[in-house]
Coordinates of N, CA and C in Angstrom, one line a residue:
X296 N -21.9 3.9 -10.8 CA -22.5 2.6 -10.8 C -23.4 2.4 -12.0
X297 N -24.4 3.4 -12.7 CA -24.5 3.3 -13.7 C -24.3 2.9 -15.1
X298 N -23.0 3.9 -14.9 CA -22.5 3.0 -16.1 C -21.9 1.3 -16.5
X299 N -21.8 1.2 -14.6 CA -21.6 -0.5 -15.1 C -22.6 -1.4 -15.0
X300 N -23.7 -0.6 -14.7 CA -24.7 -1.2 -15.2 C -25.2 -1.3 -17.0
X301 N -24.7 -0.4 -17.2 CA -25.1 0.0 -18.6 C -24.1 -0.4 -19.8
X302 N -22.9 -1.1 -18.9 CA -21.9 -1.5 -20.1 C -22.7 -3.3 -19.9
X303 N -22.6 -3.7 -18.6 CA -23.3 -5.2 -18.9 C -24.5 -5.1 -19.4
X304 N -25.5 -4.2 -19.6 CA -26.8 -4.2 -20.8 C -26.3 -4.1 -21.7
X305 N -25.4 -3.5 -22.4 CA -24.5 -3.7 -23.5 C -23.8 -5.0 -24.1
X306 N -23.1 -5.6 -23.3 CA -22.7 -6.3 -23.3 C -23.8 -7.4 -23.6
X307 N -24.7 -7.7 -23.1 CA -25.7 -8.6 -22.9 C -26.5 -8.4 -24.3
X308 N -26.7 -7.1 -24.6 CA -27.9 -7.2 -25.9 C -26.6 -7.1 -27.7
X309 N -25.4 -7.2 -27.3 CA -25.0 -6.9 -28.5 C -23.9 -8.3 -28.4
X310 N -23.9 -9.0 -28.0 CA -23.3 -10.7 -27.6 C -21.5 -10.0 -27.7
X311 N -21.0 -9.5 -26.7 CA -19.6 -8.7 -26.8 C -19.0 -9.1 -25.7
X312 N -19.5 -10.7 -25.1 CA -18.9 -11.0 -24.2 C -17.2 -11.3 -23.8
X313 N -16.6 -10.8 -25.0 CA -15.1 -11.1 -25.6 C -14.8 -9.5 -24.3
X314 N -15.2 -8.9 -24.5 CA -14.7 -7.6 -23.7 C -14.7 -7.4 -21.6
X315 N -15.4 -8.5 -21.9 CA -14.9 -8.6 -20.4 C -13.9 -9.3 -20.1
X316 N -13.0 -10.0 -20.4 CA -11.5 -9.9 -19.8 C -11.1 -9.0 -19.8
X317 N -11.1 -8.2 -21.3 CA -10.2 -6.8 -21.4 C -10.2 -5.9 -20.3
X318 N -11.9 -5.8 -19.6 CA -12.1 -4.7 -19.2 C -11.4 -5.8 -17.3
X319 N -11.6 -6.4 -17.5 CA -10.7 -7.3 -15.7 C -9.5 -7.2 -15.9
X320 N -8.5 -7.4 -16.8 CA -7.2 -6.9 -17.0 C -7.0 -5.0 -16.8
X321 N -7.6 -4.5 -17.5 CA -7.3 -3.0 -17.3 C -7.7 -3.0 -16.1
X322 N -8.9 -3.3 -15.1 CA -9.4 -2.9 -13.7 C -7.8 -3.7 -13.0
X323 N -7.1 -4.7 -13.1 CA -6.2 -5.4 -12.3 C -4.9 -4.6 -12.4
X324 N -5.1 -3.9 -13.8 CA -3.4 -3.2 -13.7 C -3.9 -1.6 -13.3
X325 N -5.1 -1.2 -13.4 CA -5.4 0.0 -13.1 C -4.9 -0.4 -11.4
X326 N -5.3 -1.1 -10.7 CA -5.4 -1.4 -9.4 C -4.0 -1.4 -8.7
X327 N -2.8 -2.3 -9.4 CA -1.5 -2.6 -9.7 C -0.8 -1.0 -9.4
X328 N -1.1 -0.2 -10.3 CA -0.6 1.6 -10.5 C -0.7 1.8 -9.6
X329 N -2.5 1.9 -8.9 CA -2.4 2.9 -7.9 C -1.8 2.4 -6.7
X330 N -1.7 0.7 -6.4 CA -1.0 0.1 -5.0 C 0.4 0.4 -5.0
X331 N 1.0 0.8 -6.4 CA 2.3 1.2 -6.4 C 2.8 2.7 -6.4
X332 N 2.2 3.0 -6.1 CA 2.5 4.7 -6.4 C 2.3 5.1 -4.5
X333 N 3.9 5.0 -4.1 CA 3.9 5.3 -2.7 C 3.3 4.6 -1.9
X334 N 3.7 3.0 -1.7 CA 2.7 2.2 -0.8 C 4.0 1.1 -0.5
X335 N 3.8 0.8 0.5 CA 5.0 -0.3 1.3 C 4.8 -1.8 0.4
X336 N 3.6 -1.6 -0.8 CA 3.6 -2.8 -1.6 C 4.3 -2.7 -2.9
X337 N 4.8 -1.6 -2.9 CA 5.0 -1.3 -4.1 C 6.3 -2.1 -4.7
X338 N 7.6 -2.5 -3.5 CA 8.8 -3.4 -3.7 C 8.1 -4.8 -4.0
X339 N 7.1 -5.0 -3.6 CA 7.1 -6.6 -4.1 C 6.1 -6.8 -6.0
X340 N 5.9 -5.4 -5.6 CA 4.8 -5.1 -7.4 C 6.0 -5.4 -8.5
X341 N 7.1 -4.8 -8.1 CA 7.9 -4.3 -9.0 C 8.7 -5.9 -9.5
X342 N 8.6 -7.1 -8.2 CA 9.2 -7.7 -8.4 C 8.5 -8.8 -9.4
X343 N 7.0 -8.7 -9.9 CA 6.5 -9.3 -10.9 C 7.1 -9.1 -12.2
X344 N 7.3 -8.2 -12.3 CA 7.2 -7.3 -13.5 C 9.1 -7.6 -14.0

């Protein structure tokens, strides 16, 4: 939990507000992997893609 405290003080004192999409994209496909890897959700994942 620290550290996400310490990436938004970052974020905040160095005006890098461009990086938070990036970082909600990688948390949405990070999330995407693990729901797919052996989960009864994983046929309808595949069907985005």
């Amino acid at each position: 939990m620290a550290f996400l405290l310490e990436l938004v003080a970052f974020m905040r004192a160095r005006k890098k507000y461009w990086l938070l999409p990036i970082l909600v994209m990688m948390v949405l496909f990070g999330g995407l992997i693990v729901l797919s890897q052996g989960s009864a959700v994983a046929p309808f994942i595949y069907t985005l893609f």
